[in-house]
Short mmCIF file of C-alpha atoms in Angstrom, two decimals:
data_model
loop_
_atom_site.label_atom_id
_atom_site.label_comp_id
_atom_site.label_asym_id
_atom_site.label_seq_id
_atom_site.Cartn_x
_atom_site.Cartn_y
_atom_site.Cartn_z
CA MET L 1 0.00 0.00 0.00
CA PRO L 2 1.37 3.47 -0.86
CA ASN L 3 2.30 6.07 1.74
CA VAL L 4 1.75 9.56 0.37
CA ILE L 5 3.12 12.92 1.51
CA VAL L 6 1.06 16.00 0.65
CA VAL L 7 3.28 19.08 0.67
CA GLY L 8 2.78 22.73 -0.18
CA ALA L 9 4.90 23.68 -3.18
CA GLN L 10 4.77 27.48 -2.81
CA TRP L 11 4.52 29.82 0.22
CA GLY L 12 1.73 27.89 1.88
CA ASP L 13 -2.02 28.50 1.55
CA GLU L 14 -2.12 26.31 -1.57
CA GLY L 15 -5.28 24.45 -0.55
CA LYS L 16 -3.68 21.39 1.03
CA GLY L 17 -6.62 20.92 3.38
CA LYS L 18 -9.02 20.14 0.57
CA ILE L 19 -6.55 17.80 -1.16
CA VAL L 20 -5.87 15.91 2.07
CA ASP L 21 -9.60 15.74 2.75
CA PHE L 22 -10.21 14.23 -0.71
CA LEU L 23 -7.38 11.69 -0.42
CA THR L 24 -8.48 10.68 3.08
CA GLU L 25 -11.37 8.72 1.55
CA LYS L 26 -8.87 5.96 0.70
CA ALA L 27 -6.43 6.54 3.56
CA ASP L 28 -6.47 4.68 6.86
CA VAL L 29 -4.18 7.08 8.72
CA VAL L 30 -3.63 10.84 8.35
CA ALA L 31 -0.58 12.24 10.13
CA ARG L 32 0.54 15.85 10.63
CA TYR L 33 4.31 16.22 10.82
CA GLN L 34 5.35 19.86 11.50
CA GLY L 35 4.27 23.41 12.27
CA GLY L 36 1.82 24.61 14.85
CA HIS L 37 -1.55 26.33 15.11
CA ASN L 38 -0.23 29.13 12.91
CA ALA L 39 -1.36 26.90 10.03
CA GLY L 40 -4.96 26.78 8.86
CA HIS L 41 -6.45 24.12 6.60
CA THR L 42 -9.89 24.92 5.19
CA VAL L 43 -12.30 22.20 4.07
CA VAL L 44 -15.82 22.85 2.73
CA ILE L 45 -18.34 20.01 3.14
CA ASN L 46 -21.90 20.56 1.89
CA ASP L 47 -21.35 24.34 2.03
CA GLU L 48 -20.18 24.05 5.66
CA LYS L 49 -16.67 25.39 6.25
CA PHE L 50 -14.25 23.72 8.66
CA ILE L 51 -10.94 25.39 9.54
CA LEU L 52 -8.39 23.10 11.20
CA HIS L 53 -5.18 24.29 12.81
CA LEU L 54 -3.54 21.32 14.57
CA ILE L 55 -5.74 18.31 13.98
CA PRO L 56 -5.25 16.55 10.61
CA SER L 57 -7.99 17.15 8.03
CA GLY L 58 -8.77 13.43 8.12
CA ILE L 59 -10.70 13.97 11.37
CA LEU L 60 -13.69 14.99 9.22
CA HIS L 61 -14.00 11.38 7.97
CA LYS L 62 -15.34 8.64 10.23
CA GLY L 63 -13.10 5.68 10.95
CA LYS L 64 -9.79 7.39 10.13
CA MET L 65 -6.84 7.44 12.52
CA CYS L 66 -5.35 10.93 12.99
CA LEU L 67 -1.87 11.58 14.39
CA ILE L 68 -0.15 14.78 15.53
CA GLY L 69 3.55 13.99 15.22
CA ASN L 70 6.60 14.90 17.26
CA GLY L 71 7.59 17.56 14.71
CA VAL L 72 4.53 19.64 15.57
CA VAL L 73 4.64 22.28 18.31
CA VAL L 74 1.43 22.30 20.34
CA ASP L 75 -0.41 25.00 22.22
CA PRO L 76 -2.52 22.77 24.50
CA ALA L 77 -5.20 25.44 24.97
CA ALA L 78 -5.57 25.79 21.19
CA LEU L 79 -5.77 22.01 20.72
CA ILE L 80 -8.42 21.64 23.43
CA GLU L 81 -10.43 24.46 21.85
CA GLU L 82 -10.17 22.85 18.42
CA ILE L 83 -11.36 19.49 19.78
CA LYS L 84 -14.27 21.20 21.55
CA GLY L 85 -15.24 23.11 18.40
CA LEU L 86 -15.30 19.97 16.27
CA GLU L 87 -17.32 18.01 18.82
CA GLU L 88 -19.87 20.83 19.03
CA ARG L 89 -20.34 20.48 15.27
CA GLY L 90 -20.89 16.73 15.49
CA VAL L 91 -17.39 15.56 14.54
CA GLU L 92 -16.14 12.58 16.54
CA VAL L 93 -12.85 13.21 18.33
CA GLY L 94 -11.73 10.46 20.69
CA LYS L 95 -9.93 7.20 20.07
CA ASN L 96 -9.26 8.36 16.50
CA LEU L 97 -6.80 11.09 17.60
CA PHE L 98 -3.26 10.57 18.91
CA LEU L 99 -0.80 13.22 20.11
CA SER L 100 2.93 12.46 20.15
CA LYS L 101 4.64 12.34 23.53
CA ASN L 102 7.66 13.96 21.91
CA ALA L 103 5.86 17.01 20.50
CA HIS L 104 7.02 20.24 22.13
CA LEU L 105 4.66 22.50 24.06
CA ILE L 106 4.10 26.15 23.25
CA MET L 107 4.28 28.03 26.55
CA PRO L 108 2.85 31.49 27.36
CA TYR L 109 6.31 33.03 27.37
CA HIS L 110 6.93 31.75 23.85
CA MET L 111 4.03 33.86 22.61
CA ALA L 112 5.29 36.91 24.47
CA ILE L 113 8.80 36.54 23.03
CA ASP L 114 7.37 35.99 19.54
CA ARG L 115 5.42 39.25 19.62
CA GLU L 116 8.10 41.36 21.28
CA SER L 117 11.07 40.13 19.25
CA ASP L 118 9.26 40.76 15.96
CA ARG L 119 8.29 44.24 17.15
CA PHE L 120 11.96 44.98 17.93
CA LYS L 121 12.92 44.23 14.31
CA GLY L 122 11.02 47.26 13.02
CA THR L 123 11.00 47.41 9.21
CA LYS L 124 12.84 44.08 9.07
CA ARG L 125 10.12 42.25 10.95
CA ILE L 126 9.22 38.81 9.59
CA GLY L 127 5.50 39.19 10.22
CA THR L 128 4.89 36.13 12.39
CA THR L 129 1.45 35.21 13.72
CA GLY L 130 2.70 35.89 17.25
CA ARG L 131 1.56 32.44 18.38
CA GLY L 132 4.89 31.33 19.81
CA ILE L 133 5.85 28.89 17.08
CA GLY L 134 9.40 30.14 16.40
CA PRO L 135 10.48 30.55 20.05
CA THR L 136 9.19 27.04 20.81
CA TYR L 137 11.37 25.59 18.07
CA VAL L 138 14.27 27.69 19.38
CA ASP L 139 13.92 26.08 22.81
CA LYS L 140 13.61 22.67 21.18
CA MET L 141 16.92 23.11 19.38
CA ALA L 142 18.52 24.62 22.48
CA ARG L 143 17.45 21.46 24.35
CA ILE L 144 15.50 23.37 26.97
CA GLY L 145 12.00 22.72 25.62
CA ILE L 146 9.10 21.20 27.52
CA ARG L 147 7.39 18.28 25.78
CA VAL L 148 3.93 16.76 25.82
CA VAL L 149 5.19 13.76 27.80
CA ASP L 150 6.17 16.14 30.62
CA LEU L 151 2.48 16.89 31.16
CA LEU L 152 2.12 13.32 32.41
CA GLN L 153 4.85 13.83 35.04
CA PRO L 154 3.88 16.86 37.18
CA GLU L 155 7.10 17.08 39.16
CA VAL L 156 9.24 16.83 36.02
CA PHE L 157 7.11 19.52 34.39
CA ARG L 158 7.42 21.84 37.41
CA GLU L 159 11.20 21.44 37.65
CA LYS L 160 11.71 22.12 33.92
CA LEU L 161 9.44 25.15 34.11
CA LYS L 162 11.25 26.48 37.18
CA VAL L 163 14.66 26.30 35.50
CA THR L 164 13.43 27.79 32.22
CA LEU L 165 11.67 30.74 33.86
CA LEU L 166 14.88 31.91 35.53
CA ASP L 167 16.30 32.90 32.14
CA ILE L 168 13.00 33.75 30.47
CA ASN L 169 11.84 36.21 33.13
CA PHE L 170 15.21 37.96 33.16
CA LEU L 171 14.95 38.37 29.36
CA LEU L 172 11.37 39.64 29.46
CA GLU L 173 11.98 42.19 32.20
CA ASN L 174 15.37 43.51 31.11
CA LEU L 175 15.20 43.39 27.31
CA TYR L 176 11.55 43.63 26.37
CA ARG L 177 10.43 45.50 29.51
CA ILE L 178 7.31 43.40 30.02
CA PRO L 179 6.06 41.61 33.17
CA ARG L 180 7.51 38.27 34.27
CA PHE L 181 5.54 35.00 34.29
CA ASP L 182 4.48 33.27 37.51
CA ILE L 183 5.40 29.60 37.81
CA GLU L 184 2.32 28.67 39.84
CA ASP L 185 -0.04 30.25 37.34
CA ILE L 186 1.50 28.38 34.39
CA TYR L 187 1.78 25.11 36.34
CA SER L 188 -1.88 25.21 37.35
CA LYS L 189 -3.09 25.92 33.82
CA TYR L 190 -0.95 23.25 32.18
CA MET L 191 -1.90 20.57 34.68
CA GLY L 192 -5.49 21.36 33.77
CA TYR L 193 -4.58 20.90 30.11
CA ALA L 194 -2.88 17.60 30.98
CA GLU L 195 -6.10 16.26 32.47
CA LYS L 196 -8.01 17.04 29.27
CA LEU L 197 -5.37 15.80 26.81
CA SER L 198 -4.00 12.70 28.57
CA GLU L 199 -6.33 10.34 26.70
CA TYR L 200 -4.80 11.39 23.35
CA ILE L 201 -1.10 11.24 24.30
CA ALA L 202 0.71 8.25 22.79
CA ASP L 203 3.88 6.86 21.17
CA THR L 204 2.84 7.98 17.70
CA ASP L 205 6.07 6.78 16.06
CA ILE L 206 5.27 3.20 17.14
CA ILE L 207 1.66 3.53 15.98
CA ILE L 208 2.44 4.86 12.52
CA ASN L 209 5.22 2.35 11.84
CA SER L 210 2.86 -0.40 12.89
CA MET L 211 0.24 0.86 10.44
CA ILE L 212 2.82 0.92 7.66
CA SER L 213 3.90 -2.64 8.49
CA GLU L 214 0.26 -3.71 8.21
CA ASN L 215 0.13 -2.22 4.69
CA ARG L 216 -2.38 0.46 5.66
CA ASN L 217 -2.74 3.55 3.47
CA VAL L 218 -0.97 6.40 5.26
CA LEU L 219 -1.33 10.06 4.30
CA PHE L 220 1.25 12.56 5.58
CA GLU L 221 -0.03 16.12 5.96
CA GLY L 222 2.33 19.08 6.00
CA ALA L 223 1.61 22.68 6.97
CA GLN L 224 2.87 25.89 5.32
CA GLY L 225 4.87 25.37 2.09
CA THR L 226 8.28 24.65 0.60
CA LEU L 227 9.30 28.31 0.27
CA LEU L 228 8.63 28.72 4.00
CA ASP L 229 10.88 25.80 4.95
CA VAL L 230 13.56 26.93 7.42
CA ASP L 231 16.33 25.33 5.32
CA HIS L 232 15.04 25.61 1.76
CA GLY L 233 12.78 28.66 1.77
CA THR L 234 13.24 32.42 1.43
CA TYR L 235 15.23 32.64 4.66
CA PRO L 236 14.80 34.51 7.02
CA TYR L 237 11.21 35.08 5.85
CA VAL L 238 10.26 31.49 6.62
CA THR L 239 8.60 29.38 9.27
CA SER L 240 10.67 27.63 11.95
CA SER L 241 10.28 24.02 10.82
CA ASN L 242 10.90 21.77 7.82
CA ALA L 243 7.74 22.15 5.75
CA THR L 244 9.25 20.09 2.93
CA ALA L 245 8.73 16.36 2.37
CA GLY L 246 11.81 15.45 4.42
CA GLY L 247 10.05 16.85 7.48
CA ALA L 248 7.59 13.96 7.34
CA CYS L 249 10.31 11.49 8.25
CA THR L 250 11.81 13.45 11.14
CA GLY L 251 8.46 14.83 12.25
CA LEU L 252 6.83 11.42 12.63
CA GLY L 253 9.70 9.00 13.19
CA ILE L 254 9.57 6.99 9.98
CA GLY L 255 12.34 6.01 7.56
CA PRO L 256 12.54 7.58 4.06
CA THR L 257 12.32 4.11 2.51
CA LYS L 258 8.70 3.99 3.67
CA ILE L 259 7.59 6.89 1.43
CA SER L 260 5.90 5.93 -1.84
CA LYS L 261 4.72 9.24 -3.34
CA VAL L 262 5.08 12.98 -2.79
CA LEU L 263 2.20 15.11 -4.07
CA GLY L 264 2.95 18.82 -4.36
CA VAL L 265 -0.01 21.18 -4.03
CA VAL L 266 0.29 24.18 -6.38
CA LYS L 267 -2.11 27.09 -6.53
CA ALA L 268 -2.86 28.11 -10.17
CA TYR L 269 -1.33 31.48 -9.32
CA THR L 270 0.95 32.44 -6.40
CA THR L 271 0.28 34.00 -3.00
CA ARG L 272 2.20 34.71 0.15
CA VAL L 273 1.24 36.27 3.46
CA GLY L 274 3.39 38.53 5.58
CA SER L 275 6.79 39.98 4.72
CA GLY L 276 9.43 38.63 2.36
CA PRO L 277 10.39 38.64 -1.33
CA PHE L 278 7.70 37.88 -3.90
CA PRO L 279 9.06 38.28 -7.47
CA THR L 280 5.73 37.76 -9.30
CA GLU L 281 3.55 39.89 -7.01
CA ILE L 282 0.83 41.84 -8.85
CA LYS L 283 0.53 45.23 -7.16
CA ASP L 284 -2.36 46.69 -9.15
CA SER L 285 -6.12 46.12 -9.29
CA LEU L 286 -5.67 42.66 -10.82
CA GLY L 287 -3.89 41.52 -7.67
CA ASP L 288 -6.83 42.84 -5.65
CA LYS L 289 -9.24 41.02 -7.98
CA LEU L 290 -7.46 37.70 -7.49
CA ARG L 291 -7.48 38.21 -3.73
CA GLU L 292 -11.22 38.80 -3.62
CA ARG L 293 -12.13 36.05 -6.09
CA GLY L 294 -9.84 33.54 -4.40
CA GLY L 295 -10.81 34.51 -0.85
CA GLU L 296 -7.14 35.11 -0.16
CA TYR L 297 -7.27 35.87 3.53
CA GLY L 298 -5.45 33.80 6.14
CA ALA L 299 -7.52 30.99 7.65
CA THR L 300 -5.71 31.51 10.95
CA THR L 301 -5.20 35.28 11.15
CA GLY L 302 -7.46 36.77 8.50
CA ARG L 303 -4.49 38.66 7.06
CA PRO L 304 -4.83 39.52 3.33
CA ARG L 305 -2.51 37.51 1.11
CA ARG L 306 -0.35 39.10 -1.55
CA CYS L 307 -1.20 37.73 -4.99
CA GLY L 308 0.88 37.20 -8.12
CA TRP L 309 1.40 35.14 -11.26
CA LEU L 310 2.46 31.51 -11.20
CA ASP L 311 6.20 31.28 -10.51
CA THR L 312 7.81 28.18 -12.03
CA VAL L 313 11.28 29.18 -10.81
CA ILE L 314 10.22 28.45 -7.24
CA LEU L 315 8.21 25.44 -8.42
CA ARG L 316 11.22 23.83 -10.11
CA HIS L 317 13.07 24.30 -6.81
CA SER L 318 10.13 22.78 -4.95
CA ALA L 319 9.87 19.80 -7.30
CA ARG L 320 13.57 19.05 -6.81
CA ILE L 321 13.73 19.58 -3.03
CA ASN L 322 10.64 17.47 -2.36
CA GLY L 323 11.14 14.85 -5.06
CA LEU L 324 7.61 15.47 -6.31
CA THR L 325 5.97 12.50 -8.02
CA GLY L 326 2.83 14.44 -8.89
CA ILE L 327 1.10 17.83 -8.66
CA ALA L 328 -2.34 18.92 -7.50
CA ILE L 329 -3.41 22.24 -9.03
CA THR L 330 -5.85 24.26 -6.90
CA LYS L 331 -8.02 27.33 -7.50
CA LEU L 332 -7.93 27.02 -11.27
CA ASP L 333 -11.40 28.60 -11.31
CA VAL L 334 -10.03 31.87 -9.86
CA LEU L 335 -8.35 32.52 -13.22
CA ASP L 336 -11.64 32.21 -15.11
CA GLY L 337 -12.30 35.17 -17.39
CA LEU L 338 -8.73 36.46 -17.69
CA GLU L 339 -7.82 37.28 -21.30
CA LYS L 340 -4.12 36.59 -20.78
CA ILE L 341 -2.24 34.68 -18.07
CA LYS L 342 1.46 35.06 -17.28
CA ILE L 343 3.86 32.34 -16.21
CA CYS L 344 7.19 33.34 -14.65
CA THR L 345 10.01 31.18 -16.05
CA SER L 346 13.11 33.16 -14.98
CA TYR L 347 14.45 36.09 -12.97
CA LYS L 348 16.78 38.87 -14.12
CA TYR L 349 19.16 40.61 -11.73
CA LYS L 350 21.88 43.06 -12.82
CA GLY L 351 21.81 41.67 -16.33
CA LYS L 352 22.09 38.03 -15.31
CA ILE L 353 19.30 35.55 -16.01
CA TYR L 354 18.38 33.08 -13.27
CA GLU L 355 16.35 30.03 -14.26
CA GLU L 356 16.95 28.32 -10.92
CA PHE L 357 15.97 29.58 -7.49
CA PRO L 358 18.69 31.91 -6.14
CA LYS L 359 19.64 31.57 -2.48
CA GLU L 360 20.60 35.25 -2.11
CA ILE L 361 17.70 37.11 -0.51
CA ASN L 362 18.71 40.44 -2.09
CA ILE L 363 18.41 38.92 -5.58
CA LEU L 364 14.92 37.67 -4.80
CA GLU L 365 13.95 41.08 -3.42
CA GLU L 366 15.28 43.10 -6.37
CA CYS L 367 15.01 40.83 -9.43
CA GLU L 368 12.70 41.28 -12.41
CA SER L 369 10.50 38.36 -13.42
CA GLY L 370 10.74 36.95 -16.93
CA TYR L 371 7.33 35.90 -18.22
CA GLU L 372 5.78 33.95 -21.01
CA GLU L 373 2.17 34.77 -21.76
CA VAL L 374 -0.59 32.27 -22.56
CA ASP L 375 -4.23 32.66 -23.52
CA GLY L 376 -6.82 32.65 -20.78
CA TRP L 377 -10.38 31.29 -21.04
CA SER L 378 -13.78 32.92 -20.94
CA GLY L 379 -15.89 30.02 -19.70
CA SER L 380 -16.34 28.94 -16.08
CA THR L 381 -14.38 25.99 -14.74
CA ILE L 382 -16.19 25.92 -11.38
CA GLY L 383 -17.31 22.43 -10.46
CA ILE L 384 -15.90 20.67 -13.53
CA ARG L 385 -15.01 17.06 -12.66
CA GLU L 386 -13.55 15.77 -15.94
CA PHE L 387 -10.38 17.02 -17.59
CA LYS L 388 -11.90 16.77 -21.08
CA ARG L 389 -14.58 19.31 -20.11
CA LEU L 390 -12.09 22.07 -19.32
CA PRO L 391 -11.71 24.91 -21.85
CA GLU L 392 -8.94 24.12 -24.35
CA THR L 393 -6.80 27.03 -23.17
CA ALA L 394 -7.18 25.87 -19.55
CA LYS L 395 -5.93 22.43 -20.62
CA ALA L 396 -3.03 24.11 -22.41
CA TYR L 397 -2.16 26.05 -19.24
CA ILE L 398 -2.05 22.82 -17.23
CA LYS L 399 0.05 21.07 -19.89
CA ARG L 400 2.49 23.99 -20.00
CA ILE L 401 3.01 23.72 -16.24
CA GLU L 402 3.77 20.02 -16.66
CA GLU L 403 6.27 20.73 -19.45
CA ILE L 404 8.16 23.34 -17.46
CA LEU L 405 8.33 21.31 -14.25
CA GLY L 406 8.65 17.82 -15.69
CA VAL L 407 6.05 16.57 -13.21
CA GLU L 408 2.54 15.27 -13.97
CA VAL L 409 -0.55 17.16 -12.87
CA GLN L 410 -2.64 14.45 -11.21
CA LEU L 411 -5.41 16.42 -9.46
CA ILE L 412 -7.13 19.70 -10.29
CA SER L 413 -9.39 21.59 -7.89
CA THR L 414 -12.15 23.58 -9.58
CA GLY L 415 -13.92 25.09 -6.57
CA GLN L 416 -14.17 25.18 -2.79
CA ARG L 417 -16.48 22.22 -2.32
CA ARG L 418 -15.12 18.76 -1.52
CA ASP L 419 -16.49 17.29 -4.77
CA GLU L 420 -15.33 20.07 -7.11
CA LEU L 421 -12.23 18.27 -8.26
CA ILE L 422 -10.77 16.47 -11.28
CA GLN L 423 -8.83 13.28 -10.51
CA ILE L 424 -6.46 12.39 -13.33
CA LYS L 425 -4.43 9.82 -11.42
CA GLU L 426 -5.16 8.11 -8.11
CA GLN L 427 -2.66 8.30 -5.27
CA PHE L 428 -3.80 5.16 -3.43
#
């Protein structure tokens, strides 16, 4: 049975939630491998919208096992609220959800540091969500983090918290000039969280490897996108984890030999939220039109996304870094009615042409995009479920993307609803 990674191929917000939701029909296990509740996956079922932040999209299907891996950083209050919200809407959350013992906890001081440190950067601020994701990963790498398993051992949790707060409170008071945190207040809150979450905490690495050994269909769900990967993205304007396919192995505790396919999700145009270089950004009324038609506002923060033309320079990089075996194109319908559509195939900086993704941030910030122009289509693609029914120029656009990237387009989303999708090739 194949094990499939679904990964964002741009700057996140590509529509991975819908793709994962569709593929879950034939999956037995859906596992999230990195990021935190700064991510937001939107799924529309019978005109009802579900926005998930930590729990895998597979939770919306009965009988599916859902795992939150060790590579995820978890705000326990946010997870409890998400579980409560789903249950209130009739979604079963119980023995179908497992939370890794080794996942790191987002603490209140992480959120404070996140907000204050970004504020200190002024015009060079990264534009984080302020939810403590980055500082939690910092503590993880500094080997001073507090993990989910520590919630099950109150005295261990208290001692770790006591030691950590000595440094944290000094930093908060003397650098950021904000009040210190009280150990008893945090301890009391987190022990309350422990009581509510204990039934979900498990050795998820053992569970998922067992499922693979039993030849179950396993779907790996990433958050954010390749260009936000801390190693392979537009650093420093990135997230703090490995959002690429390799993160699935480290973030869940499985070997790379267990991966069968890597499906890259690609929006039919390009967006990014927050600060950072964006070579194909459209800064006129057309960019505003795409934003409104595509509903390009953050599922987590509501922040407006910057919109631009499809960038195949970053997509070639993404295909290579992730080892993509297939592509899912989303939001094709947003381009309906455009007379001409541009595809970026290169960058130009100080007279030099770049056809591959440059690592220098100043080149990405100052380059000019080289475009080829293709015909758009006048008809609506919303709700089309067969490739042959697409307008000829829409088919040509898809084929041109395949030619440039050397990767097959295997799924095409033609609307928000779960069933508005063209399946060209099955993943399972």
